[in-house]
PDB file of C-alpha atoms (C1' of nucleotides) in Angstrom:
ATOM      1  CA  MET A   1      25.414  -8.997  -3.592  1.00 85.00           C
ATOM      2  CA  VAL A   2      21.927  -9.665  -2.417  1.00 92.00           C
ATOM      3  CA  LYS A   3      21.021 -10.448   1.160  1.00 96.00           C
ATOM      4  CA  LYS A   4      17.414 -11.459   1.472  1.00 97.00           C
ATOM      5  CA  LEU A   5      15.747 -11.198   4.841  1.00 97.00           C
ATOM      6  CA  ALA A   6      15.722 -14.474   6.777  1.00 97.00           C
ATOM      7  CA  ARG A   7      12.503 -16.325   7.402  1.00 97.00           C
ATOM      8  CA  GLU A   8      12.798 -15.559  11.110  1.00 97.00           C
ATOM      9  CA  PHE A   9      12.384 -11.866  10.382  1.00 98.00           C
ATOM     10  CA  TYR A  10       8.807 -12.408   9.294  1.00 98.00           C
ATOM     11  CA  LEU A  11       7.885 -14.520  12.282  1.00 97.00           C
ATOM     12  CA  GLN A  12       8.531 -11.808  14.821  1.00 97.00           C
ATOM     13  CA  ASP A  13       6.100  -9.371  16.377  1.00 96.00           C
ATOM     14  CA  THR A  14       4.212  -7.392  13.726  1.00 97.00           C
ATOM     15  CA  LEU A  15       4.874  -3.945  15.193  1.00 97.00           C
ATOM     16  CA  THR A  16       8.583  -4.698  15.386  1.00 97.00           C
ATOM     17  CA  ALA A  17       8.568  -6.002  11.824  1.00 97.00           C
ATOM     18  CA  ALA A  18       6.710  -2.910  10.574  1.00 97.00           C
ATOM     19  CA  LYS A  19       9.369  -0.613  12.063  1.00 96.00           C
ATOM     20  CA  GLU A  20      12.254  -2.810  10.957  1.00 96.00           C
ATOM     21  CA  LEU A  21      11.019  -2.994   7.370  1.00 97.00           C
ATOM     22  CA  LEU A  22      11.705   0.723   6.926  1.00 97.00           C
ATOM     23  CA  GLY A  23      14.879   1.168   4.930  1.00 96.00           C
ATOM     24  CA  HIS A  24      14.868  -2.360   3.594  1.00 97.00           C
ATOM     25  CA  PHE A  25      14.633  -2.987  -0.123  1.00 97.00           C
ATOM     26  CA  LEU A  26      11.559  -4.327  -1.852  1.00 97.00           C
ATOM     27  CA  VAL A  27      12.715  -5.914  -5.092  1.00 97.00           C
ATOM     28  CA  ARG A  28      10.485  -6.921  -7.988  1.00 97.00           C
ATOM     29  CA  VAL A  29      11.884  -8.916 -10.880  1.00 95.00           C
ATOM     30  CA  ASP A  30       9.478  -8.617 -13.786  1.00 85.00           C
ATOM     31  CA  ALA A  31       8.707 -10.968 -16.656  1.00 81.00           C
ATOM     32  CA  GLN A  32      11.666  -9.597 -18.622  1.00 82.00           C
ATOM     33  CA  GLY A  33      13.997 -10.396 -15.754  1.00 89.00           C
ATOM     34  CA  GLU A  34      14.495  -6.734 -14.988  1.00 90.00           C
ATOM     35  CA  ALA A  35      14.794  -5.742 -11.333  1.00 95.00           C
ATOM     36  CA  ILE A  36      12.979  -2.775  -9.834  1.00 96.00           C
ATOM     37  CA  CYS A  37      14.184  -1.939  -6.366  1.00 97.00           C
ATOM     38  CA  GLY A  38      12.411   0.352  -3.909  1.00 96.00           C
ATOM     39  CA  MET A  39      13.520   1.333  -0.437  1.00 96.00           C
ATOM     40  CA  ILE A  40      10.609   0.986   1.967  1.00 96.00           C
ATOM     41  CA  THR A  41       9.727   4.379   3.432  1.00 96.00           C
ATOM     42  CA  GLU A  42       6.294   3.883   4.951  1.00 96.00           C
ATOM     43  CA  THR A  43       4.468   0.970   6.573  1.00 96.00           C
ATOM     44  CA  GLU A  44       1.390   0.222   8.638  1.00 96.00           C
ATOM     45  CA  ALA A  45       0.767  -2.701  10.994  1.00 96.00           C
ATOM     46  CA  TYR A  46      -2.432  -4.734  10.869  1.00 96.00           C
ATOM     47  CA  ILE A  47      -2.899  -7.199  13.690  1.00 95.00           C
ATOM     48  CA  GLY A  48      -5.976  -9.387  13.453  1.00 92.00           C
ATOM     49  CA  ALA A  49      -6.341 -10.218  17.123  1.00 89.00           C
ATOM     50  CA  THR A  50      -6.972  -6.676  18.357  1.00 93.00           C
ATOM     51  CA  ASP A  51      -7.435  -4.582  15.259  1.00 94.00           C
ATOM     52  CA  LYS A  52     -10.827  -3.811  13.756  1.00 92.00           C
ATOM     53  CA  ALA A  53      -9.117  -2.365  10.690  1.00 93.00           C
ATOM     54  CA  CYS A  54      -7.548  -5.704   9.842  1.00 94.00           C
ATOM     55  CA  HIS A  55      -9.339  -7.748   7.211  1.00 93.00           C
ATOM     56  CA  ALA A  56      -9.006 -10.798   9.453  1.00 94.00           C
ATOM     57  CA  TYR A  57     -10.190  -9.123  12.668  1.00 93.00           C
ATOM     58  CA  GLY A  58     -11.864 -11.586  14.991  1.00 88.00           C
ATOM     59  CA  GLY A  59     -10.588 -14.517  13.002  1.00 88.00           C
ATOM     60  CA  ARG A  60     -12.613 -13.612   9.906  1.00 89.00           C
ATOM     61  CA  ARG A  61     -11.343 -16.137   7.443  1.00 90.00           C
ATOM     62  CA  THR A  62     -12.396 -15.985   3.793  1.00 90.00           C
ATOM     63  CA  PRO A  63     -10.688 -16.837   0.522  1.00 88.00           C
ATOM     64  CA  ARG A  64      -9.406 -13.276   0.398  1.00 91.00           C
ATOM     65  CA  THR A  65      -7.969 -13.161   3.911  1.00 93.00           C
ATOM     66  CA  GLU A  66      -6.563 -16.681   3.842  1.00 93.00           C
ATOM     67  CA  PRO A  67      -2.915 -15.581   3.291  1.00 95.00           C
ATOM     68  CA  LEU A  68      -3.029 -13.596   6.536  1.00 96.00           C
ATOM     69  CA  PHE A  69      -3.359 -16.843   8.469  1.00 95.00           C
ATOM     70  CA  ALA A  70      -0.262 -18.385   6.946  1.00 95.00           C
ATOM     71  CA  ALA A  71       3.123 -18.235   8.640  1.00 96.00           C
ATOM     72  CA  GLY A  72       5.068 -15.011   8.034  1.00 96.00           C
ATOM     73  CA  GLY A  73       7.208 -14.550   4.944  1.00 96.00           C
ATOM     74  CA  ILE A  74       4.679 -14.402   2.114  1.00 97.00           C
ATOM     75  CA  SER A  75       2.842 -11.542   0.451  1.00 97.00           C
ATOM     76  CA  TYR A  76      -0.820 -10.586   0.762  1.00 97.00           C
ATOM     77  CA  VAL A  77      -2.007  -8.640  -2.265  1.00 96.00           C
ATOM     78  CA  TYR A  78      -5.610  -7.565  -2.703  1.00 94.00           C
ATOM     79  CA  LEU A  79      -7.656  -5.208  -4.797  1.00 93.00           C
ATOM     80  CA  ILE A  80      -9.154  -2.116  -3.194  1.00 92.00           C
ATOM     81  CA  TYR A  81     -11.773   0.262  -4.591  1.00 91.00           C
ATOM     82  CA  GLY A  82     -12.023  -1.961  -7.610  1.00 89.00           C
ATOM     83  CA  MET A  83      -8.880  -0.687  -9.274  1.00 91.00           C
ATOM     84  CA  TYR A  84      -5.884  -0.527  -7.005  1.00 94.00           C
ATOM     85  CA  HIS A  85      -3.748  -3.195  -5.422  1.00 95.00           C
ATOM     86  CA  CYS A  86      -2.230  -3.082  -1.955  1.00 96.00           C
ATOM     87  CA  PHE A  87       0.865  -5.022  -1.000  1.00 97.00           C
ATOM     88  CA  ASN A  88       1.272  -6.506   2.475  1.00 97.00           C
ATOM     89  CA  VAL A  89       3.976  -8.538   4.178  1.00 97.00           C
ATOM     90  CA  VAL A  90       2.462 -11.385   6.191  1.00 97.00           C
ATOM     91  CA  THR A  91       4.003 -11.701   9.656  1.00 97.00           C
ATOM     92  CA  GLU A  92       4.020 -13.903  12.754  1.00 96.00           C
ATOM     93  CA  ALA A  93       3.224 -17.585  13.189  1.00 96.00           C
ATOM     94  CA  GLU A  94       0.683 -19.654  11.342  1.00 95.00           C
ATOM     95  CA  ASN A  95      -2.918 -18.970  12.428  1.00 94.00           C
ATOM     96  CA  VAL A  96      -1.952 -15.544  13.791  1.00 95.00           C
ATOM     97  CA  PRO A  97      -3.514 -13.250  11.169  1.00 95.00           C
ATOM     98  CA  SER A  98      -1.318 -10.192  10.915  1.00 96.00           C
ATOM     99  CA  ALA A  99       0.583  -8.263   8.277  1.00 97.00           C
ATOM    100  CA  VAL A 100       2.433  -5.072   7.453  1.00 97.00           C
ATOM    101  CA  LEU A 101       0.992  -2.871   4.714  1.00 97.00           C
ATOM    102  CA  VAL A 102       3.709  -1.209   2.651  1.00 97.00           C
ATOM    103  CA  ARG A 103       2.424   2.302   1.950  1.00 96.00           C
ATOM    104  CA  GLY A 104       5.406   3.791   0.220  1.00 95.00           C
ATOM    105  CA  VAL A 105       8.789   3.097  -1.330  1.00 96.00           C
ATOM    106  CA  ALA A 106      11.500   5.205  -2.968  1.00 95.00           C
ATOM    107  CA  ILE A 107      12.663   3.692  -6.244  1.00 95.00           C
ATOM    108  CA  VAL A 108      16.441   3.287  -6.104  1.00 95.00           C
ATOM    109  CA  SER A 109      17.033   1.213  -9.205  1.00 95.00           C
ATOM    110  CA  GLY A 110      15.022   0.150 -12.221  1.00 95.00           C
ATOM    111  CA  GLN A 111      13.528   3.650 -12.573  1.00 94.00           C
ATOM    112  CA  GLU A 112      13.045   3.164 -16.280  1.00 94.00           C
ATOM    113  CA  ALA A 113      10.934   0.023 -15.914  1.00 95.00           C
ATOM    114  CA  ALA A 114       9.037   1.584 -13.011  1.00 95.00           C
ATOM    115  CA  ALA A 115       8.230   4.682 -15.070  1.00 94.00           C
ATOM    116  CA  GLN A 116       6.896   2.497 -17.860  1.00 92.00           C
ATOM    117  CA  ASN A 117       4.719   0.516 -15.473  1.00 93.00           C
ATOM    118  CA  ARG A 118       3.370   3.597 -13.769  1.00 93.00           C
ATOM    119  CA  TYR A 119       2.995   6.140 -16.560  1.00 92.00           C
ATOM    120  CA  GLY A 120       3.741   4.250 -19.749  1.00 90.00           C
ATOM    121  CA  ARG A 121       6.542   6.651 -20.629  1.00 89.00           C
ATOM    122  CA  SER A 122      10.266   6.848 -20.070  1.00 92.00           C
ATOM    123  CA  PHE A 123      11.720   8.131 -16.831  1.00 93.00           C
ATOM    124  CA  ALA A 124      13.431  11.010 -18.616  1.00 92.00           C
ATOM    125  CA  ALA A 125      10.056  12.284 -19.828  1.00 90.00           C
ATOM    126  CA  LEU A 126       8.494  12.492 -16.376  1.00 90.00           C
ATOM    127  CA  THR A 127       7.758  15.787 -14.690  1.00 89.00           C
ATOM    128  CA  PRO A 128       9.327  16.407 -11.259  1.00 88.00           C
ATOM    129  CA  LYS A 129       5.925  15.882  -9.703  1.00 90.00           C
ATOM    130  CA  GLN A 130       5.499  12.553 -11.454  1.00 91.00           C
ATOM    131  CA  ARG A 131       8.908  11.423 -10.220  1.00 92.00           C
ATOM    132  CA  ARG A 132       8.030  12.474  -6.696  1.00 91.00           C
ATOM    133  CA  ASP A 133       4.705  10.652  -6.831  1.00 92.00           C
ATOM    134  CA  MET A 134       6.051   7.486  -8.447  1.00 93.00           C
ATOM    135  CA  SER A 135       5.489   5.204  -5.486  1.00 94.00           C
ATOM    136  CA  ASN A 136       4.490   7.215  -2.410  1.00 94.00           C
ATOM    137  CA  GLY A 137       1.184   5.410  -1.867  1.00 94.00           C
ATOM    138  CA  PRO A 138       0.071   1.798  -1.585  1.00 95.00           C
ATOM    139  CA  GLY A 139      -1.751   1.772  -4.924  1.00 95.00           C
ATOM    140  CA  LYS A 140       1.012   3.684  -6.650  1.00 96.00           C
ATOM    141  CA  LEU A 141       3.875   1.486  -5.553  1.00 96.00           C
ATOM    142  CA  CYS A 142       2.014  -1.601  -6.715  1.00 96.00           C
ATOM    143  CA  ARG A 143       1.598  -0.097 -10.133  1.00 95.00           C
ATOM    144  CA  ALA A 144       5.230   1.018 -10.334  1.00 96.00           C
ATOM    145  CA  LEU A 145       6.465  -2.432  -9.304  1.00 96.00           C
ATOM    146  CA  ALA A 146       3.875  -4.305 -11.394  1.00 95.00           C
ATOM    147  CA  ILE A 147       2.438  -6.028  -8.331  1.00 95.00           C
ATOM    148  CA  ASP A 148      -0.982  -7.568  -8.817  1.00 93.00           C
ATOM    149  CA  LYS A 149      -2.976 -10.483  -7.516  1.00 93.00           C
ATOM    150  CA  SER A 150      -0.808 -12.984  -9.360  1.00 92.00           C
ATOM    151  CA  LEU A 151       1.750 -12.197  -6.663  1.00 95.00           C
ATOM    152  CA  ASN A 152      -0.654 -12.880  -3.815  1.00 96.00           C
ATOM    153  CA  ARG A 153       0.867 -15.475  -1.469  1.00 95.00           C
ATOM    154  CA  ALA A 154       4.250 -15.112  -3.146  1.00 96.00           C
ATOM    155  CA  ASP A 155       7.257 -16.224  -1.108  1.00 96.00           C
ATOM    156  CA  LEU A 156       9.131 -13.081  -0.072  1.00 97.00           C
ATOM    157  CA  ARG A 157      12.417 -14.915  -0.298  1.00 96.00           C
ATOM    158  CA  GLY A 158      11.658 -16.050  -3.861  1.00 95.00           C
ATOM    159  CA  GLU A 159      12.820 -14.832  -7.251  1.00 94.00           C
ATOM    160  CA  GLU A 160       9.988 -12.627  -8.526  1.00 94.00           C
ATOM    161  CA  LEU A 161       9.472 -10.599  -5.401  1.00 96.00           C
ATOM    162  CA  PHE A 162      11.631 -10.369  -2.309  1.00 97.00           C
ATOM    163  CA  ILE A 163      12.808  -8.113   0.478  1.00 97.00           C
ATOM    164  CA  ALA A 164      16.516  -7.600   1.052  1.00 97.00           C
ATOM    165  CA  GLU A 165      18.714  -5.808   3.539  1.00 96.00           C
ATOM    166  CA  GLU A 166      21.341  -5.421   0.870  1.00 96.00           C
ATOM    167  CA  PHE A 167      20.834  -5.192  -2.894  1.00 96.00           C
ATOM    168  CA  GLU A 168      23.355  -4.397  -5.621  1.00 93.00           C
ATOM    169  CA  GLY A 169      25.725  -2.755  -3.199  1.00 92.00           C
ATOM    170  CA  ARG A 170      23.103  -0.697  -1.428  1.00 95.00           C
ATOM    171  CA  LYS A 171      22.831  -1.306   2.266  1.00 95.00           C
ATOM    172  CA  ARG A 172      20.178  -0.295   4.680  1.00 94.00           C
ATOM    173  CA  THR A 173      20.907   2.963   6.424  1.00 89.00           C
ATOM    174  CA  ALA A 174      19.392   3.903   9.726  1.00 83.00           C
ATOM    175  CA  ALA A 175      17.193   6.982   9.662  1.00 89.00           C
ATOM    176  CA  PRO A 176      14.850   8.786  12.034  1.00 93.00           C
ATOM    177  CA  MET A 177      11.380   7.335  12.210  1.00 94.00           C
ATOM    178  CA  ILE A 178       8.038   9.069  12.437  1.00 93.00           C
ATOM    179  CA  THR A 179       5.145   7.316  14.168  1.00 94.00           C
ATOM    180  CA  SER A 180       1.536   8.326  13.582  1.00 93.00           C
ATOM    181  CA  LYS A 181      -2.022   7.123  13.321  1.00 93.00           C
ATOM    182  CA  ARG A 182      -3.103   5.084  10.366  1.00 93.00           C
ATOM    183  CA  ILE A 183      -5.241   6.673   7.702  1.00 90.00           C
ATOM    184  CA  GLY A 184      -8.190   5.665   5.583  1.00 89.00           C
ATOM    185  CA  ILE A 185      -9.764   3.456   8.233  1.00 91.00           C
ATOM    186  CA  ASP A 186     -12.244   5.743   9.969  1.00 86.00           C
ATOM    187  CA  TYR A 187     -14.710   2.873  10.266  1.00 88.00           C
ATOM    188  CA  ALA A 188     -12.410   0.979  12.657  1.00 91.00           C
ATOM    189  CA  GLU A 189     -13.588   2.744  15.840  1.00 89.00           C
ATOM    190  CA  GLU A 190     -10.927   2.817  18.580  1.00 91.00           C
ATOM    191  CA  ALA A 191      -8.477   0.938  16.374  1.00 94.00           C
ATOM    192  CA  LYS A 192      -8.199   3.900  14.024  1.00 92.00           C
ATOM    193  CA  ASP A 193      -6.221   5.758  16.686  1.00 92.00           C
ATOM    194  CA  PHE A 194      -3.564   3.090  17.150  1.00 94.00           C
ATOM    195  CA  PRO A 195      -0.140   4.614  16.365  1.00 95.00           C
ATOM    196  CA  TRP A 196       0.754   1.865  13.938  1.00 96.00           C
ATOM    197  CA  ARG A 197       1.941   3.899  10.966  1.00 95.00           C
ATOM    198  CA  PHE A 198       5.656   4.285  10.513  1.00 96.00           C
ATOM    199  CA  GLN A 199       7.575   6.508   8.137  1.00 93.00           C
ATOM    200  CA  GLN A 200      11.243   6.892   7.513  1.00 90.00           C
ATOM    201  CA  ALA A 201      12.301  10.509   7.580  1.00 78.00           C
ATOM    202  CA  THR A 202      14.971  10.443   4.905  1.00 62.00           C
ATOM    203  CA  GLU A 203      13.540  12.856   2.412  1.00 53.00           C
ATOM    204  CA  PRO A 204      11.423  15.867   3.238  1.00 47.00           C
ATOM    205  CA  LEU A 205       7.936  14.642   4.007  1.00 44.00           C
ATOM    206  CA  LYS A 206       5.188  16.862   2.789  1.00 41.00           C
ATOM    207  CA  GLU A 207       2.865  15.501   5.404  1.00 42.00           C
ATOM    208  CA  ARG A 208       0.360  17.614   7.236  1.00 38.00           C
ATOM    209  CA  MET A 209      -0.773  15.955  10.371  1.00 39.00           C
TER     210      MET A 209
ATOM    211  C1'  DT B   1      -3.421  25.242  -3.021  1.00 52.21           C
ATOM    212  C1'  DT B   2      -7.395  22.463  -1.525  1.00 52.21           C
ATOM    213  C1'  DC B   3     -11.580  19.762  -2.489  1.00 52.21           C
ATOM    214  C1'  DA B   4     -15.375  16.801  -4.292  1.00 52.21           C
ATOM    215  C1'  DG B   5     -16.564  13.218  -7.150  1.00 52.21           C
ATOM    216  C1'  DG B   6     -15.993   9.262 -10.063  1.00 52.21           C
ATOM    217  C1'  DA B   7     -14.004   4.807 -11.402  1.00 52.21           C
ATOM    218  C1'  DT B   8     -14.451   0.014 -10.152  1.00 52.21           C
ATOM    219  C1'  DG B   9     -14.268  -5.454  -8.108  1.00 52.21           C
ATOM    220  C1'  DT B  10     -14.733  -8.092  -4.223  1.00 52.21           C
ATOM    221  C1'  DA B  11     -16.554  -9.445   0.265  1.00 52.21           C
ATOM    222  C1'  DC B  12     -20.024  -9.339   3.195  1.00 52.21           C
ATOM    223  C1'  DT B  13     -25.044  -8.082   5.016  1.00 52.21           C
TER     224       DT B  13
ATOM    225  C1'  DG C   1     -27.126  -3.155  -1.768  1.00 52.21           C
ATOM    226  C1'  DT C   2     -23.142  -1.180   0.786  1.00 52.21           C
ATOM    227  C1'  DA C   3     -18.601  -0.377   2.081  1.00 52.21           C
ATOM    228  C1'  DC C   4     -13.942  -0.479   1.191  1.00 52.21           C
ATOM    229  C1'  DA C   5      -6.156  -0.160   3.998  1.00 52.21           C
ATOM    230  C1'  DT C   6      -7.026   4.535  -3.245  1.00 52.21           C
ATOM    231  C1'  DC C   7      -5.829   7.650  -6.998  1.00 52.21           C
ATOM    232  C1'  DC C   8      -6.753  10.989 -10.502  1.00 52.21           C
ATOM    233  C1'  DT C   9      -9.012  14.889 -12.538  1.00 52.21           C
ATOM    234  C1'  DG C  10     -10.951  19.239 -12.834  1.00 52.21           C
ATOM    235  C1'  DA C  11     -12.979  23.209 -10.610  1.00 52.21           C
ATOM    236  C1'  DA C  12     -12.882  26.724  -7.122  1.00 52.21           C
ATOM    237  C1'  DC C  13     -10.255  29.517  -4.223  1.00 52.21           C
TER     238       DC C  13
END
DNA sequence: TTCAGGATGTACT
DNA sequence: GTACATCCTGAAC
């Protein structure tokens, strides 16, 4: 049983969507038809209208930022630092550039395929540290789920990549949430202090804040 | 255990 | 030319 999130979910307020996405399942079906499913554990909101950290701040519209201006419900994937991809969920109405960056997921099924994508070796051969670090960062989760620019603008209710509230018998469970400042955006002046980072406190977080 | 530095493509000045 | 929503490695503590 798979319950994909309704289109309306993506049209709502970005901060609400960022919090609500925690605990939902990000599912990637690769070229072999194999599903990798990760529970979303960390997100950040990027809201173009007020947010200097957002690529589309002030209505900056380029070929790269174009997906941010579309109506919610598609992906925005881009390359950062020349070698890593970041996966975002586009939110809100058309011409309102805003999105939720998915910073971390916990792989709940398809571990074998994810381990191959990430490390090129079988899951059984991974060290505990490698298993822990499989997908706890935006660049890492994209590698584990084989997300690259070919999935930019993908429909998040489609077949290759989608977000579900229920997947293969797993349902979303409510969990305590941690709110904090976003990281890696020191250039964004006052916007860098916005408390727009959300983590689900299911497993022990080795965060030092 | 923490830290600095390198890899690297794309957008923008 | 510069900066960037990162990750990994290896060296020092």
